[in-house]
Short mmCIF file of N, CA and C in Angstrom, two decimals:
data_model
loop_
_atom_site.label_atom_id
_atom_site.label_comp_id
_atom_site.label_asym_id
_atom_site.label_seq_id
_atom_site.Cartn_x
_atom_site.Cartn_y
_atom_site.Cartn_z
N MET U 25 20.98 -45.40 108.76
CA MET U 25 22.36 -45.24 109.14
C MET U 25 22.42 -44.26 110.29
N SER U 26 23.12 -44.60 111.31
CA SER U 26 23.25 -43.67 112.42
C SER U 26 24.66 -43.11 112.45
N ALA U 27 24.74 -41.88 112.94
CA ALA U 27 26.04 -41.22 113.01
C ALA U 27 26.73 -41.59 114.31
N THR U 28 27.97 -41.93 114.22
CA THR U 28 28.78 -42.28 115.36
C THR U 28 30.09 -41.54 115.25
N ASP U 29 30.61 -41.09 116.38
CA ASP U 29 31.91 -40.44 116.34
C ASP U 29 32.98 -41.47 116.01
N PRO U 30 33.86 -41.13 115.08
CA PRO U 30 34.92 -42.08 114.73
C PRO U 30 35.91 -42.23 115.88
N THR U 31 36.35 -43.44 116.09
CA THR U 31 37.39 -43.69 117.08
C THR U 31 38.64 -44.15 116.35
N ASP U 32 39.79 -43.90 116.98
CA ASP U 32 41.05 -44.31 116.35
C ASP U 32 41.09 -45.82 116.13
N ASP U 33 40.59 -46.60 117.13
CA ASP U 33 40.62 -48.05 117.00
C ASP U 33 39.76 -48.53 115.84
N THR U 34 38.55 -48.00 115.75
CA THR U 34 37.66 -48.42 114.66
C THR U 34 38.25 -48.01 113.32
N LEU U 35 38.76 -46.79 113.24
CA LEU U 35 39.35 -46.33 111.99
C LEU U 35 40.57 -47.19 111.63
N SER U 36 41.38 -47.54 112.62
CA SER U 36 42.55 -48.40 112.36
C SER U 36 42.12 -49.75 111.80
N ARG U 37 41.04 -50.30 112.33
CA ARG U 37 40.55 -51.59 111.81
C ARG U 37 40.06 -51.46 110.37
N LEU U 38 39.36 -50.36 110.08
CA LEU U 38 38.85 -50.16 108.72
C LEU U 38 40.01 -49.99 107.75
N ILE U 39 41.02 -49.25 108.16
CA ILE U 39 42.20 -49.05 107.30
C ILE U 39 42.91 -50.38 107.09
N ALA U 40 43.13 -51.13 108.16
CA ALA U 40 43.84 -52.40 108.05
C ALA U 40 43.13 -53.38 107.12
N ARG U 41 41.81 -53.33 107.10
CA ARG U 41 41.02 -54.24 106.26
C ARG U 41 41.33 -54.03 104.78
N HIS U 42 41.64 -52.79 104.37
CA HIS U 42 41.79 -52.49 102.94
C HIS U 42 43.18 -51.99 102.55
N ARG U 43 44.06 -51.75 103.52
CA ARG U 43 45.33 -51.09 103.24
C ARG U 43 46.15 -51.79 102.15
N ASP U 44 46.13 -53.10 102.11
CA ASP U 44 46.95 -53.82 101.14
C ASP U 44 46.24 -54.09 99.83
N CYS U 45 45.02 -53.61 99.69
CA CYS U 45 44.28 -53.77 98.44
C CYS U 45 44.72 -52.69 97.45
N GLU U 46 44.48 -52.94 96.17
CA GLU U 46 44.75 -51.90 95.19
C GLU U 46 43.68 -50.82 95.33
N GLY U 47 44.07 -49.57 95.37
CA GLY U 47 43.12 -48.46 95.50
C GLY U 47 42.30 -48.54 96.77
N PRO U 48 42.96 -48.50 97.93
CA PRO U 48 42.22 -48.74 99.18
C PRO U 48 41.36 -47.57 99.67
N LEU U 49 41.56 -46.37 99.13
CA LEU U 49 40.86 -45.22 99.70
C LEU U 49 39.35 -45.34 99.59
N LEU U 50 38.82 -45.64 98.42
CA LEU U 50 37.36 -45.70 98.28
C LEU U 50 36.73 -46.76 99.18
N PRO U 51 37.25 -47.99 99.24
CA PRO U 51 36.64 -48.96 100.16
C PRO U 51 36.70 -48.51 101.61
N ILE U 52 37.79 -47.86 102.01
CA ILE U 52 37.88 -47.36 103.39
C ILE U 52 36.84 -46.28 103.62
N LEU U 53 36.68 -45.36 102.68
CA LEU U 53 35.70 -44.30 102.84
C LEU U 53 34.28 -44.86 102.91
N HIS U 54 33.99 -45.86 102.09
CA HIS U 54 32.66 -46.50 102.17
C HIS U 54 32.46 -47.14 103.54
N ASP U 55 33.47 -47.81 104.04
CA ASP U 55 33.36 -48.43 105.37
C ASP U 55 33.20 -47.36 106.46
N MET U 56 33.87 -46.24 106.30
CA MET U 56 33.71 -45.15 107.27
C MET U 56 32.28 -44.61 107.25
N MET U 57 31.70 -44.47 106.06
CA MET U 57 30.31 -44.02 105.97
C MET U 57 29.39 -45.01 106.68
N GLU U 58 29.64 -46.28 106.47
CA GLU U 58 28.81 -47.32 107.09
C GLU U 58 28.99 -47.31 108.62
N ALA U 59 30.21 -47.17 109.08
CA ALA U 59 30.49 -47.24 110.52
C ALA U 59 30.13 -45.97 111.27
N PHE U 60 30.40 -44.82 110.67
CA PHE U 60 30.25 -43.55 111.39
C PHE U 60 29.09 -42.68 110.86
N GLY U 61 28.57 -42.98 109.68
CA GLY U 61 27.50 -42.16 109.09
C GLY U 61 28.03 -40.91 108.40
N HIS U 62 29.31 -40.69 108.49
CA HIS U 62 29.95 -39.56 107.83
C HIS U 62 31.46 -39.77 107.86
N ILE U 63 32.18 -38.90 107.16
CA ILE U 63 33.64 -38.96 107.13
C ILE U 63 34.15 -37.69 107.79
N ASP U 64 34.52 -37.80 109.03
CA ASP U 64 35.01 -36.65 109.80
C ASP U 64 36.36 -36.20 109.24
N GLU U 65 36.46 -34.90 108.97
CA GLU U 65 37.72 -34.37 108.44
C GLU U 65 38.88 -34.56 109.42
N GLY U 66 38.57 -34.73 110.69
CA GLY U 66 39.59 -34.99 111.68
C GLY U 66 40.29 -36.33 111.51
N THR U 67 39.70 -37.21 110.70
CA THR U 67 40.32 -38.52 110.44
C THR U 67 41.31 -38.47 109.28
N TYR U 68 41.32 -37.37 108.54
CA TYR U 68 42.19 -37.29 107.36
C TYR U 68 43.67 -37.52 107.69
N PRO U 69 44.21 -36.93 108.78
CA PRO U 69 45.64 -37.16 109.05
C PRO U 69 45.97 -38.64 109.25
N GLN U 70 45.16 -39.35 110.06
CA GLN U 70 45.41 -40.77 110.29
C GLN U 70 45.29 -41.56 109.00
N LEU U 71 44.29 -41.24 108.23
CA LEU U 71 44.07 -41.93 106.95
C LEU U 71 45.21 -41.63 105.98
N GLY U 72 45.63 -40.37 105.93
CA GLY U 72 46.71 -39.99 105.04
C GLY U 72 48.03 -40.67 105.40
N ARG U 73 48.34 -40.71 106.71
CA ARG U 73 49.58 -41.39 107.13
C ARG U 73 49.55 -42.87 106.76
N ALA U 74 48.41 -43.50 106.96
CA ALA U 74 48.30 -44.94 106.69
C ALA U 74 48.43 -45.26 105.21
N LEU U 75 47.91 -44.38 104.35
CA LEU U 75 47.90 -44.67 102.92
C LEU U 75 48.99 -43.94 102.15
N GLY U 76 49.71 -43.03 102.83
CA GLY U 76 50.77 -42.29 102.15
C GLY U 76 50.22 -41.30 101.14
N ILE U 77 49.09 -40.68 101.47
CA ILE U 77 48.51 -39.68 100.59
C ILE U 77 48.26 -38.41 101.40
N THR U 78 48.02 -37.31 100.68
CA THR U 78 47.85 -36.03 101.37
C THR U 78 46.40 -35.81 101.77
N ARG U 79 46.25 -34.86 102.69
CA ARG U 79 44.92 -34.43 103.12
C ARG U 79 44.13 -33.90 101.92
N ALA U 80 44.81 -33.20 101.02
CA ALA U 80 44.16 -32.65 99.84
C ALA U 80 43.63 -33.77 98.94
N GLU U 81 44.38 -34.85 98.81
CA GLU U 81 43.91 -35.97 97.99
C GLU U 81 42.66 -36.59 98.60
N ILE U 82 42.66 -36.75 99.91
CA ILE U 82 41.49 -37.32 100.58
C ILE U 82 40.30 -36.39 100.42
N HIS U 83 40.51 -35.11 100.66
CA HIS U 83 39.43 -34.12 100.51
C HIS U 83 38.89 -34.14 99.08
N GLY U 84 39.76 -34.25 98.10
CA GLY U 84 39.33 -34.27 96.70
C GLY U 84 38.39 -35.43 96.41
N VAL U 85 38.71 -36.59 96.94
CA VAL U 85 37.86 -37.76 96.72
C VAL U 85 36.54 -37.61 97.49
N VAL U 86 36.62 -37.22 98.75
CA VAL U 86 35.40 -37.09 99.57
C VAL U 86 34.46 -36.04 98.97
N SER U 87 35.00 -34.93 98.54
CA SER U 87 34.14 -33.86 98.02
C SER U 87 33.63 -34.15 96.61
N PHE U 88 34.28 -35.05 95.88
CA PHE U 88 33.84 -35.38 94.53
C PHE U 88 32.57 -36.23 94.54
N TYR U 89 32.49 -37.17 95.46
CA TYR U 89 31.36 -38.10 95.50
C TYR U 89 30.29 -37.58 96.46
N HIS U 90 29.08 -37.34 95.94
CA HIS U 90 28.01 -36.76 96.75
C HIS U 90 27.55 -37.65 97.90
N ASP U 91 27.74 -38.94 97.78
CA ASP U 91 27.29 -39.82 98.86
C ASP U 91 28.25 -39.86 100.04
N PHE U 92 29.43 -39.28 99.90
CA PHE U 92 30.33 -39.14 101.05
C PHE U 92 29.97 -37.84 101.76
N LYS U 93 29.67 -37.94 103.05
CA LYS U 93 29.26 -36.77 103.84
C LYS U 93 30.32 -36.47 104.89
N THR U 94 30.60 -35.18 105.09
CA THR U 94 31.55 -34.80 106.13
C THR U 94 30.84 -34.45 107.44
N ARG U 95 29.52 -34.42 107.40
CA ARG U 95 28.72 -34.23 108.61
C ARG U 95 27.63 -35.29 108.61
N PRO U 96 27.20 -35.71 109.78
CA PRO U 96 26.15 -36.75 109.82
C PRO U 96 24.84 -36.24 109.23
N ASN U 97 24.14 -37.12 108.53
CA ASN U 97 22.79 -36.82 108.08
C ASN U 97 21.84 -36.94 109.26
N GLY U 98 20.61 -36.50 109.05
CA GLY U 98 19.58 -36.68 110.06
C GLY U 98 19.24 -38.15 110.20
N HIS U 99 18.37 -38.44 111.16
CA HIS U 99 17.96 -39.82 111.38
C HIS U 99 17.29 -40.39 110.12
N HIS U 100 16.50 -39.56 109.42
CA HIS U 100 15.89 -39.94 108.14
C HIS U 100 16.46 -39.06 107.04
N THR U 101 16.62 -39.66 105.86
CA THR U 101 17.07 -38.90 104.69
C THR U 101 16.04 -39.02 103.59
N ILE U 102 15.61 -37.87 103.09
CA ILE U 102 14.70 -37.81 101.95
C ILE U 102 15.49 -37.28 100.77
N LYS U 103 15.57 -38.06 99.71
CA LYS U 103 16.23 -37.60 98.48
C LYS U 103 15.14 -37.32 97.46
N LEU U 104 14.96 -36.04 97.16
CA LEU U 104 13.92 -35.62 96.23
C LEU U 104 14.48 -35.57 94.81
N CYS U 105 13.76 -36.18 93.89
CA CYS U 105 14.19 -36.15 92.49
C CYS U 105 13.94 -34.77 91.91
N ARG U 106 14.96 -34.21 91.29
CA ARG U 106 14.88 -32.87 90.69
C ARG U 106 15.03 -32.93 89.17
N ALA U 107 14.91 -34.12 88.60
CA ALA U 107 15.05 -34.25 87.15
C ALA U 107 13.81 -33.68 86.45
N GLU U 108 13.93 -33.48 85.14
CA GLU U 108 12.89 -32.81 84.37
C GLU U 108 11.54 -33.51 84.47
N ALA U 109 11.51 -34.84 84.40
CA ALA U 109 10.23 -35.55 84.43
C ALA U 109 9.50 -35.29 85.75
N CYS U 110 10.22 -35.30 86.84
CA CYS U 110 9.59 -35.03 88.14
C CYS U 110 9.20 -33.56 88.27
N GLN U 111 10.02 -32.67 87.73
CA GLN U 111 9.67 -31.26 87.80
C GLN U 111 8.39 -30.98 87.01
N SER U 112 8.19 -31.71 85.92
CA SER U 112 7.00 -31.47 85.09
C SER U 112 5.71 -31.91 85.77
N VAL U 113 5.83 -32.70 86.84
CA VAL U 113 4.61 -33.15 87.53
C VAL U 113 4.58 -32.67 88.99
N GLY U 114 5.29 -31.58 89.27
CA GLY U 114 5.12 -30.95 90.57
C GLY U 114 6.23 -31.12 91.59
N ALA U 115 7.40 -31.56 91.19
CA ALA U 115 8.49 -31.75 92.17
C ALA U 115 8.90 -30.45 92.84
N THR U 116 8.89 -29.35 92.08
CA THR U 116 9.29 -28.07 92.66
C THR U 116 8.31 -27.63 93.74
N GLU U 117 7.02 -27.79 93.47
CA GLU U 117 6.00 -27.42 94.46
C GLU U 117 6.08 -28.35 95.68
N THR U 118 6.33 -29.62 95.43
CA THR U 118 6.48 -30.58 96.53
C THR U 118 7.67 -30.19 97.40
N GLN U 119 8.77 -29.84 96.76
CA GLN U 119 9.97 -29.41 97.49
C GLN U 119 9.67 -28.19 98.35
N SER U 120 9.04 -27.18 97.77
CA SER U 120 8.74 -25.95 98.52
C SER U 120 7.85 -26.24 99.72
N ALA U 121 6.82 -27.04 99.52
CA ALA U 121 5.90 -27.38 100.61
C ALA U 121 6.62 -28.19 101.69
N LEU U 122 7.50 -29.08 101.28
CA LEU U 122 8.25 -29.89 102.26
C LEU U 122 9.21 -29.00 103.05
N PHE U 123 9.90 -28.10 102.36
CA PHE U 123 10.80 -27.17 103.06
C PHE U 123 10.01 -26.35 104.09
N ASP U 124 8.85 -25.83 103.68
CA ASP U 124 8.02 -25.04 104.61
C ASP U 124 7.65 -25.89 105.83
N ARG U 125 7.25 -27.11 105.57
CA ARG U 125 6.80 -27.98 106.67
C ARG U 125 7.94 -28.31 107.63
N LEU U 126 9.15 -28.48 107.08
CA LEU U 126 10.29 -28.89 107.91
C LEU U 126 11.10 -27.71 108.43
N GLY U 127 10.77 -26.50 107.99
CA GLY U 127 11.51 -25.33 108.44
C GLY U 127 12.86 -25.18 107.76
N LEU U 128 12.96 -25.66 106.54
CA LEU U 128 14.21 -25.55 105.77
C LEU U 128 14.08 -24.44 104.74
N THR U 129 15.20 -23.79 104.43
CA THR U 129 15.20 -22.81 103.35
C THR U 129 15.93 -23.34 102.12
N ASP U 130 16.62 -24.47 102.30
CA ASP U 130 17.35 -25.10 101.19
C ASP U 130 17.56 -26.56 101.59
N PHE U 131 18.17 -27.31 100.69
CA PHE U 131 18.48 -28.70 101.01
C PHE U 131 19.43 -28.73 102.20
N GLY U 132 19.24 -29.67 103.08
CA GLY U 132 20.08 -29.77 104.27
C GLY U 132 19.35 -30.55 105.35
N THR U 133 19.77 -30.33 106.57
CA THR U 133 19.24 -31.06 107.72
C THR U 133 18.42 -30.11 108.59
N THR U 134 17.31 -30.61 109.10
CA THR U 134 16.44 -29.80 109.95
C THR U 134 17.22 -29.36 111.19
N PRO U 135 16.82 -28.24 111.78
CA PRO U 135 17.54 -27.75 112.96
C PRO U 135 17.64 -28.75 114.10
N ASP U 136 16.65 -29.63 114.22
CA ASP U 136 16.70 -30.65 115.29
C ASP U 136 17.55 -31.85 114.89
N GLY U 137 18.07 -31.86 113.67
CA GLY U 137 18.95 -32.92 113.23
C GLY U 137 18.24 -34.23 112.90
N ARG U 138 16.91 -34.22 112.83
CA ARG U 138 16.19 -35.47 112.59
C ARG U 138 16.06 -35.85 111.12
N ILE U 139 15.95 -34.85 110.23
CA ILE U 139 15.63 -35.15 108.83
C ILE U 139 16.57 -34.38 107.92
N THR U 140 17.15 -35.08 106.95
CA THR U 140 17.98 -34.46 105.93
C THR U 140 17.25 -34.57 104.60
N VAL U 141 17.18 -33.47 103.86
CA VAL U 141 16.57 -33.46 102.53
C VAL U 141 17.67 -33.14 101.53
N GLU U 142 17.82 -34.02 100.54
CA GLU U 142 18.84 -33.86 99.52
C GLU U 142 18.20 -33.89 98.14
N ALA U 143 18.85 -33.26 97.18
CA ALA U 143 18.41 -33.33 95.79
C ALA U 143 19.13 -34.48 95.10
N VAL U 144 18.41 -35.19 94.26
CA VAL U 144 19.01 -36.19 93.38
C VAL U 144 18.48 -35.92 91.98
N TYR U 145 19.18 -36.41 91.00
CA TYR U 145 18.80 -36.13 89.63
C TYR U 145 18.54 -37.42 88.89
N CYS U 146 17.36 -37.95 89.10
CA CYS U 146 16.74 -39.13 88.49
C CYS U 146 16.94 -40.36 89.35
N LEU U 147 15.81 -40.87 89.79
CA LEU U 147 15.78 -42.12 90.55
C LEU U 147 15.27 -43.26 89.67
N GLY U 148 15.01 -42.97 88.40
CA GLY U 148 14.49 -44.01 87.51
C GLY U 148 13.01 -44.28 87.73
N LEU U 149 12.32 -43.34 88.35
CA LEU U 149 10.88 -43.49 88.62
C LEU U 149 10.09 -42.44 87.84
N CYS U 150 10.53 -42.15 86.63
CA CYS U 150 9.99 -41.04 85.86
C CYS U 150 8.49 -41.19 85.60
N ALA U 151 7.99 -42.40 85.49
CA ALA U 151 6.57 -42.60 85.19
C ALA U 151 5.68 -42.33 86.39
N CYS U 152 6.25 -42.23 87.57
CA CYS U 152 5.42 -42.00 88.76
C CYS U 152 5.97 -40.86 89.61
N GLY U 153 6.39 -39.78 88.95
CA GLY U 153 6.88 -38.62 89.67
C GLY U 153 5.76 -37.80 90.25
N PRO U 154 6.04 -36.91 91.15
CA PRO U 154 7.36 -36.68 91.73
C PRO U 154 7.81 -37.88 92.55
N ALA U 155 9.10 -38.15 92.45
CA ALA U 155 9.65 -39.33 93.12
C ALA U 155 10.65 -38.93 94.19
N ALA U 156 10.81 -39.83 95.13
CA ALA U 156 11.76 -39.59 96.22
C ALA U 156 12.29 -40.93 96.72
N LEU U 157 13.37 -40.84 97.43
CA LEU U 157 13.93 -41.98 98.14
C LEU U 157 13.87 -41.61 99.62
N VAL U 158 13.12 -42.37 100.39
CA VAL U 158 13.01 -42.10 101.83
C VAL U 158 13.86 -43.16 102.52
N ASP U 159 14.95 -42.71 103.11
CA ASP U 159 16.00 -43.60 103.61
C ASP U 159 16.44 -44.47 102.43
N THR U 160 16.10 -45.72 102.37
CA THR U 160 16.51 -46.53 101.21
C THR U 160 15.34 -46.96 100.35
N GLN U 161 14.14 -46.47 100.66
CA GLN U 161 12.94 -46.95 99.97
C GLN U 161 12.46 -45.97 98.90
N PRO U 162 12.36 -46.42 97.64
CA PRO U 162 11.85 -45.55 96.59
C PRO U 162 10.35 -45.30 96.76
N ARG U 163 9.95 -44.05 96.47
CA ARG U 163 8.54 -43.68 96.59
C ARG U 163 8.15 -42.87 95.36
N GLY U 164 6.96 -43.13 94.82
CA GLY U 164 6.45 -42.41 93.67
C GLY U 164 5.20 -41.63 94.02
N ARG U 165 4.91 -40.63 93.16
CA ARG U 165 3.75 -39.75 93.35
C ARG U 165 3.69 -39.22 94.77
N VAL U 166 4.83 -38.71 95.22
CA VAL U 166 4.92 -38.22 96.59
C VAL U 166 4.35 -36.81 96.69
N SER U 167 4.00 -36.45 97.90
CA SER U 167 3.61 -35.08 98.24
C SER U 167 4.38 -34.71 99.49
N ALA U 168 4.37 -33.43 99.80
CA ALA U 168 5.04 -32.99 101.04
C ALA U 168 4.40 -33.70 102.23
N GLN U 169 3.07 -33.84 102.19
CA GLN U 169 2.35 -34.50 103.28
C GLN U 169 2.78 -35.96 103.43
N SER U 170 2.83 -36.69 102.31
CA SER U 170 3.18 -38.12 102.39
C SER U 170 4.62 -38.30 102.88
N LEU U 171 5.53 -37.44 102.43
CA LEU U 171 6.93 -37.54 102.86
C LEU U 171 7.07 -37.20 104.34
N ALA U 172 6.41 -36.13 104.76
CA ALA U 172 6.50 -35.73 106.17
C ALA U 172 5.90 -36.80 107.06
N THR U 173 4.80 -37.37 106.65
CA THR U 173 4.16 -38.43 107.45
C THR U 173 5.09 -39.63 107.56
N GLU U 174 5.73 -40.00 106.46
CA GLU U 174 6.60 -41.18 106.46
C GLU U 174 7.79 -41.03 107.41
N VAL U 175 8.28 -39.81 107.57
CA VAL U 175 9.43 -39.61 108.45
C VAL U 175 9.02 -39.07 109.82
N GLY U 176 7.71 -39.01 110.06
CA GLY U 176 7.23 -38.59 111.38
C GLY U 176 7.37 -37.11 111.67
N ALA U 177 7.28 -36.29 110.63
CA ALA U 177 7.39 -34.83 110.83
C ALA U 177 6.02 -34.17 110.81
#
């Protein structure tokens, strides 16, 4: 997914596609993520006027769902599993080594904006932990080295 600045025309088309549906906010937000790679808070007024809802209501929905981002992710996204099964086989050490390699002190995006590392809590790959999702591809028995190599870091 690439990040694109939202335009009024594109946002108007996304709103028009779902405005007359029941509960249009979530489908519009999903389309915004697909089109722009994030949900810019600057779009809240236009979205609120179109749907007759407040900025606070939009913010509440966007901030509730972890997959809605208000800033673009890096070109690659690594989602590291932090569930107990993965932690028991080295996920914490893998995370620390990956952070060191990428110059991160916590989950987030590298300073060059190329790679985003996020925590997730169970990818359903408990038998082959530590597990991760690299962009959309599940990976098992990962190491900091294998993850960094896969994203070109």
